[in-house]
Every structure is written in structure tokens, then in C-alpha cells.
Amino acid sequence: MSPDTLAIPPVDLDTFIARLAERLTPPAELLSRETLATMLDIGASTFDRLRAANQIGPKPIRLGGALRWHRQEVTAWLAHRDQAGELHTAETWPAVWASIQRKSAAR
């Protein structure tokens, strides 16, 4: 195939870079460990300790070697406290999250 008969149309460099950046950047709906720690106003090591102690309600998903949390679930977790006004733990949060999702689906 000669260079002037490419099957893929050429794109300008800016378009190529923008497309590449989209593929390499995690979706805005997914939060990194550092971003979630910042939202909680704690350091990353404190976040790690809380997560190890099952004090972080939302469960992460694994993308390659990185952990990410769904922004929608984290926002709901921060907004829906338990009766004592505390954040739900990894033990209690899944049932609360399931209830929130059922109510959303019913609307």
C-alpha cells in the first residue's frame, strides 16, 4: 500500500493528541485514591488505614493496577449518613447503596 492510499484518513496533530488524552485519562466519573482522600480532607496514608479497617463504604473497582471509586456512589455515601451522623462503613454501606439505587430506578 502506498502512502497516498491510506485506509485511515490522516488527522492533524491536535486532534490526535486530544484523542490520545481521552484514552489515557480515566473518566471523570471515576475517582482516584488521592482524589477521594482529598474529598474527605485526609491524607492518602490515613485513607489507606481507614480502608484497611473497612471504614470506607464504597467499594473500589480495579483498573489495571489502580483502584478507582465511582463518583456517584461516593457522593451518595457522603450525603447519606447513619443514624449517629457517621459515614457508613464497608459493612453497612452496600445495603444503603442498593436501596438508593432501587429508589432511583423506581422514579
mmCIF file with all atom_site columns, C-alpha atoms in Angstrom:
data_model
loop_
_atom_site.group_PDB
_atom_site.id
_atom_site.type_symbol
_atom_site.label_atom_id
_atom_site.label_alt_id
_atom_site.label_comp_id
_atom_site.label_asym_id
_atom_site.label_entity_id
_atom_site.label_seq_id
_atom_site.pdbx_PDB_ins_code
_atom_site.Cartn_x
_atom_site.Cartn_y
_atom_site.Cartn_z
_atom_site.occupancy
_atom_site.B_iso_or_equiv
_atom_site.pdbx_formal_charge
_atom_site.auth_seq_id
_atom_site.auth_comp_id
_atom_site.auth_asym_id
_atom_site.auth_atom_id
_atom_site.pdbx_PDB_model_num
ATOM 1   C CA . MET A 1 1   ? 0.000   0.000  0.000  1.00 0.00 ? 1   MET A CA 1
ATOM 2   C CA . SER A 1 2   ? 1.473   3.348  -0.966 1.00 0.00 ? 2   SER A CA 1
ATOM 3   C CA . PRO A 1 3   ? 1.463   6.339  1.409  1.00 0.00 ? 3   PRO A CA 1
ATOM 4   C CA . ASP A 1 4   ? -1.140  8.162  -0.694 1.00 0.00 ? 4   ASP A CA 1
ATOM 5   C CA . THR A 1 5   ? -3.695  5.305  -0.408 1.00 0.00 ? 5   THR A CA 1
ATOM 6   C CA . LEU A 1 6   ? -4.006  5.048  3.385  1.00 0.00 ? 6   LEU A CA 1
ATOM 7   C CA . ALA A 1 7   ? -7.196  3.380  4.576  1.00 0.00 ? 7   ALA A CA 1
ATOM 8   C CA . ILE A 1 8   ? -7.333  5.676  7.607  1.00 0.00 ? 8   ILE A CA 1
ATOM 9   C CA . PRO A 1 9   ? -7.689  9.374  6.886  1.00 0.00 ? 9   PRO A CA 1
ATOM 10  C CA . PRO A 1 10  ? -4.886  11.465 8.371  1.00 0.00 ? 10  PRO A CA 1
ATOM 11  C CA . VAL A 1 11  ? -5.723  13.715 11.314 1.00 0.00 ? 11  VAL A CA 1
ATOM 12  C CA . ASP A 1 12  ? -3.987  16.833 12.459 1.00 0.00 ? 12  ASP A CA 1
ATOM 13  C CA . LEU A 1 13  ? -1.655  16.622 15.435 1.00 0.00 ? 13  LEU A CA 1
ATOM 14  C CA . ASP A 1 14  ? -4.022  18.444 17.827 1.00 0.00 ? 14  ASP A CA 1
ATOM 15  C CA . THR A 1 15  ? -6.844  16.010 17.060 1.00 0.00 ? 15  THR A CA 1
ATOM 16  C CA . PHE A 1 16  ? -4.522  13.050 17.510 1.00 0.00 ? 16  PHE A CA 1
ATOM 17  C CA . ILE A 1 17  ? -3.280  14.353 20.879 1.00 0.00 ? 17  ILE A CA 1
ATOM 18  C CA . ALA A 1 18  ? -6.838  15.057 22.072 1.00 0.00 ? 18  ALA A CA 1
ATOM 19  C CA . ARG A 1 19  ? -7.962  11.530 21.157 1.00 0.00 ? 19  ARG A CA 1
ATOM 20  C CA . LEU A 1 20  ? -4.923  10.019 22.841 1.00 0.00 ? 20  LEU A CA 1
ATOM 21  C CA . ALA A 1 21  ? -5.516  12.073 26.002 1.00 0.00 ? 21  ALA A CA 1
ATOM 22  C CA . GLU A 1 22  ? -9.144  10.872 26.126 1.00 0.00 ? 22  GLU A CA 1
ATOM 23  C CA . ARG A 1 23  ? -7.982  7.275  26.021 1.00 0.00 ? 23  ARG A CA 1
ATOM 24  C CA . LEU A 1 24  ? -5.300  7.737  28.676 1.00 0.00 ? 24  LEU A CA 1
ATOM 25  C CA . THR A 1 25  ? -7.309  9.847  31.127 1.00 0.00 ? 25  THR A CA 1
ATOM 26  C CA . PRO A 1 26  ? -9.605  7.946  33.487 1.00 0.00 ? 26  PRO A CA 1
ATOM 27  C CA . PRO A 1 27  ? -13.235 9.002  33.126 1.00 0.00 ? 27  PRO A CA 1
ATOM 28  C CA . ALA A 1 28  ? -14.257 11.907 35.356 1.00 0.00 ? 28  ALA A CA 1
ATOM 29  C CA . GLU A 1 29  ? -16.853 9.610  36.905 1.00 0.00 ? 29  GLU A CA 1
ATOM 30  C CA . LEU A 1 30  ? -14.053 7.591  38.480 1.00 0.00 ? 30  LEU A CA 1
ATOM 31  C CA . LEU A 1 31  ? -12.081 8.949  41.425 1.00 0.00 ? 31  LEU A CA 1
ATOM 32  C CA . SER A 1 32  ? -8.524  8.067  42.324 1.00 0.00 ? 32  SER A CA 1
ATOM 33  C CA . ARG A 1 33  ? -7.420  7.246  45.855 1.00 0.00 ? 33  ARG A CA 1
ATOM 34  C CA . GLU A 1 34  ? -5.793  10.670 46.117 1.00 0.00 ? 34  GLU A CA 1
ATOM 35  C CA . THR A 1 35  ? -8.917  12.476 44.915 1.00 0.00 ? 35  THR A CA 1
ATOM 36  C CA . LEU A 1 36  ? -11.138 10.584 47.335 1.00 0.00 ? 36  LEU A CA 1
ATOM 37  C CA . ALA A 1 37  ? -8.737  11.270 50.218 1.00 0.00 ? 37  ALA A CA 1
ATOM 38  C CA . THR A 1 38  ? -8.817  14.967 49.302 1.00 0.00 ? 38  THR A CA 1
ATOM 39  C CA . MET A 1 39  ? -12.630 14.924 49.273 1.00 0.00 ? 39  MET A CA 1
ATOM 40  C CA . LEU A 1 40  ? -12.509 13.506 52.800 1.00 0.00 ? 40  LEU A CA 1
ATOM 41  C CA . ASP A 1 41  ? -9.887  16.096 53.796 1.00 0.00 ? 41  ASP A CA 1
ATOM 42  C CA . ILE A 1 42  ? -7.435  13.418 54.904 1.00 0.00 ? 42  ILE A CA 1
ATOM 43  C CA . GLY A 1 43  ? -4.045  12.251 53.715 1.00 0.00 ? 43  GLY A CA 1
ATOM 44  C CA . ALA A 1 44  ? -3.543  9.255  51.463 1.00 0.00 ? 44  ALA A CA 1
ATOM 45  C CA . SER A 1 45  ? -1.960  7.158  54.233 1.00 0.00 ? 45  SER A CA 1
ATOM 46  C CA . THR A 1 46  ? -4.876  7.909  56.583 1.00 0.00 ? 46  THR A CA 1
ATOM 47  C CA . PHE A 1 47  ? -7.239  6.938  53.775 1.00 0.00 ? 47  PHE A CA 1
ATOM 48  C CA . ASP A 1 48  ? -5.346  3.652  53.352 1.00 0.00 ? 48  ASP A CA 1
ATOM 49  C CA . ARG A 1 49  ? -5.644  2.919  57.086 1.00 0.00 ? 49  ARG A CA 1
ATOM 50  C CA . LEU A 1 50  ? -9.375  3.670  57.075 1.00 0.00 ? 50  LEU A CA 1
ATOM 51  C CA . ARG A 1 51  ? -9.879  1.493  54.013 1.00 0.00 ? 51  ARG A CA 1
ATOM 52  C CA . ALA A 1 52  ? -7.917  -1.366 55.628 1.00 0.00 ? 52  ALA A CA 1
ATOM 53  C CA . ALA A 1 53  ? -10.167 -1.019 58.693 1.00 0.00 ? 53  ALA A CA 1
ATOM 54  C CA . ASN A 1 54  ? -13.293 -1.211 56.440 1.00 0.00 ? 54  ASN A CA 1
ATOM 55  C CA . GLN A 1 55  ? -14.282 2.365  57.277 1.00 0.00 ? 55  GLN A CA 1
ATOM 56  C CA . ILE A 1 56  ? -14.620 3.445  53.633 1.00 0.00 ? 56  ILE A CA 1
ATOM 57  C CA . GLY A 1 57  ? -18.096 2.455  52.456 1.00 0.00 ? 57  GLY A CA 1
ATOM 58  C CA . PRO A 1 58  ? -17.908 2.442  48.657 1.00 0.00 ? 58  PRO A CA 1
ATOM 59  C CA . LYS A 1 59  ? -16.030 -0.472 47.132 1.00 0.00 ? 59  LYS A CA 1
ATOM 60  C CA . PRO A 1 60  ? -13.373 0.373  44.580 1.00 0.00 ? 60  PRO A CA 1
ATOM 61  C CA . ILE A 1 61  ? -13.029 -1.079 41.127 1.00 0.00 ? 61  ILE A CA 1
ATOM 62  C CA . ARG A 1 62  ? -9.646  -2.116 39.803 1.00 0.00 ? 62  ARG A CA 1
ATOM 63  C CA . LEU A 1 63  ? -8.409  -0.649 36.525 1.00 0.00 ? 63  LEU A CA 1
ATOM 64  C CA . GLY A 1 64  ? -5.129  -2.297 35.730 1.00 0.00 ? 64  GLY A CA 1
ATOM 65  C CA . GLY A 1 65  ? -3.226  -1.898 38.971 1.00 0.00 ? 65  GLY A CA 1
ATOM 66  C CA . ALA A 1 66  ? -5.107  1.219  40.091 1.00 0.00 ? 66  ALA A CA 1
ATOM 67  C CA . LEU A 1 67  ? -8.141  1.468  42.346 1.00 0.00 ? 67  LEU A CA 1
ATOM 68  C CA . ARG A 1 68  ? -10.950 3.825  41.367 1.00 0.00 ? 68  ARG A CA 1
ATOM 69  C CA . TRP A 1 69  ? -14.262 4.752  43.006 1.00 0.00 ? 69  TRP A CA 1
ATOM 70  C CA . HIS A 1 70  ? -17.487 5.766  41.259 1.00 0.00 ? 70  HIS A CA 1
ATOM 71  C CA . ARG A 1 71  ? -18.108 9.472  41.867 1.00 0.00 ? 71  ARG A CA 1
ATOM 72  C CA . GLN A 1 72  ? -21.895 8.988  42.063 1.00 0.00 ? 72  GLN A CA 1
ATOM 73  C CA . GLU A 1 73  ? -21.558 6.362  44.786 1.00 0.00 ? 73  GLU A CA 1
ATOM 74  C CA . VAL A 1 74  ? -19.018 8.405  46.762 1.00 0.00 ? 74  VAL A CA 1
ATOM 75  C CA . THR A 1 75  ? -21.252 11.480 46.603 1.00 0.00 ? 75  THR A CA 1
ATOM 76  C CA . ALA A 1 76  ? -24.210 9.435  47.859 1.00 0.00 ? 76  ALA A CA 1
ATOM 77  C CA . TRP A 1 77  ? -22.044 7.906  50.606 1.00 0.00 ? 77  TRP A CA 1
ATOM 78  C CA . LEU A 1 78  ? -21.035 11.354 51.825 1.00 0.00 ? 78  LEU A CA 1
ATOM 79  C CA . ALA A 1 79  ? -24.659 12.564 51.765 1.00 0.00 ? 79  ALA A CA 1
ATOM 80  C CA . HIS A 1 80  ? -26.328 9.564  53.440 1.00 0.00 ? 80  HIS A CA 1
ATOM 81  C CA . ARG A 1 81  ? -25.036 9.195  56.984 1.00 0.00 ? 81  ARG A CA 1
ATOM 82  C CA . ASP A 1 82  ? -26.096 6.609  59.535 1.00 0.00 ? 82  ASP A CA 1
ATOM 83  C CA . GLN A 1 83  ? -28.422 7.449  62.458 1.00 0.00 ? 83  GLN A CA 1
ATOM 84  C CA . ALA A 1 84  ? -25.490 8.692  64.549 1.00 0.00 ? 84  ALA A CA 1
ATOM 85  C CA . GLY A 1 85  ? -24.458 11.042 61.743 1.00 0.00 ? 85  GLY A CA 1
ATOM 86  C CA . GLU A 1 86  ? -21.388 8.976  60.854 1.00 0.00 ? 86  GLU A CA 1
ATOM 87  C CA . LEU A 1 87  ? -20.360 7.746  57.423 1.00 0.00 ? 87  LEU A CA 1
ATOM 88  C CA . HIS A 1 88  ? -21.411 4.195  56.634 1.00 0.00 ? 88  HIS A CA 1
ATOM 89  C CA . THR A 1 89  ? -18.704 1.556  56.806 1.00 0.00 ? 89  THR A CA 1
ATOM 90  C CA . ALA A 1 90  ? -17.864 -1.038 54.181 1.00 0.00 ? 90  ALA A CA 1
ATOM 91  C CA . GLU A 1 91  ? -20.142 -3.386 56.130 1.00 0.00 ? 91  GLU A CA 1
ATOM 92  C CA . THR A 1 92  ? -23.265 -1.198 56.179 1.00 0.00 ? 92  THR A CA 1
ATOM 93  C CA . TRP A 1 93  ? -22.883 0.853  53.002 1.00 0.00 ? 93  TRP A CA 1
ATOM 94  C CA . PRO A 1 94  ? -23.668 -1.795 50.330 1.00 0.00 ? 94  PRO A CA 1
ATOM 95  C CA . ALA A 1 95  ? -27.247 -2.234 51.608 1.00 0.00 ? 95  ALA A CA 1
ATOM 96  C CA . VAL A 1 96  ? -27.776 1.535  51.784 1.00 0.00 ? 96  VAL A CA 1
ATOM 97  C CA . TRP A 1 97  ? -26.359 1.989  48.268 1.00 0.00 ? 97  TRP A CA 1
ATOM 98  C CA . ALA A 1 98  ? -28.584 -0.791 46.906 1.00 0.00 ? 98  ALA A CA 1
ATOM 99  C CA . SER A 1 99  ? -31.616 0.909  48.472 1.00 0.00 ? 99  SER A CA 1
ATOM 100 C CA . ILE A 1 100 ? -30.660 4.260  46.923 1.00 0.00 ? 100 ILE A CA 1
ATOM 101 C CA . GLN A 1 101 ? -30.260 2.646  43.509 1.00 0.00 ? 101 GLN A CA 1
ATOM 102 C CA . ARG A 1 102 ? -33.646 0.887  43.781 1.00 0.00 ? 102 ARG A CA 1
ATOM 103 C CA . LYS A 1 103 ? -35.345 4.180  44.663 1.00 0.00 ? 103 LYS A CA 1
ATOM 104 C CA . SER A 1 104 ? -33.635 5.906  41.724 1.00 0.00 ? 104 SER A CA 1
ATOM 105 C CA . ALA A 1 105 ? -34.697 3.162  39.321 1.00 0.00 ? 105 ALA A CA 1
ATOM 106 C CA . ALA A 1 106 ? -38.316 3.377  40.523 1.00 0.00 ? 106 ALA A CA 1
ATOM 107 C CA . ARG A 1 107 ? -38.555 7.060  39.581 1.00 0.00 ? 107 ARG A CA 1
#
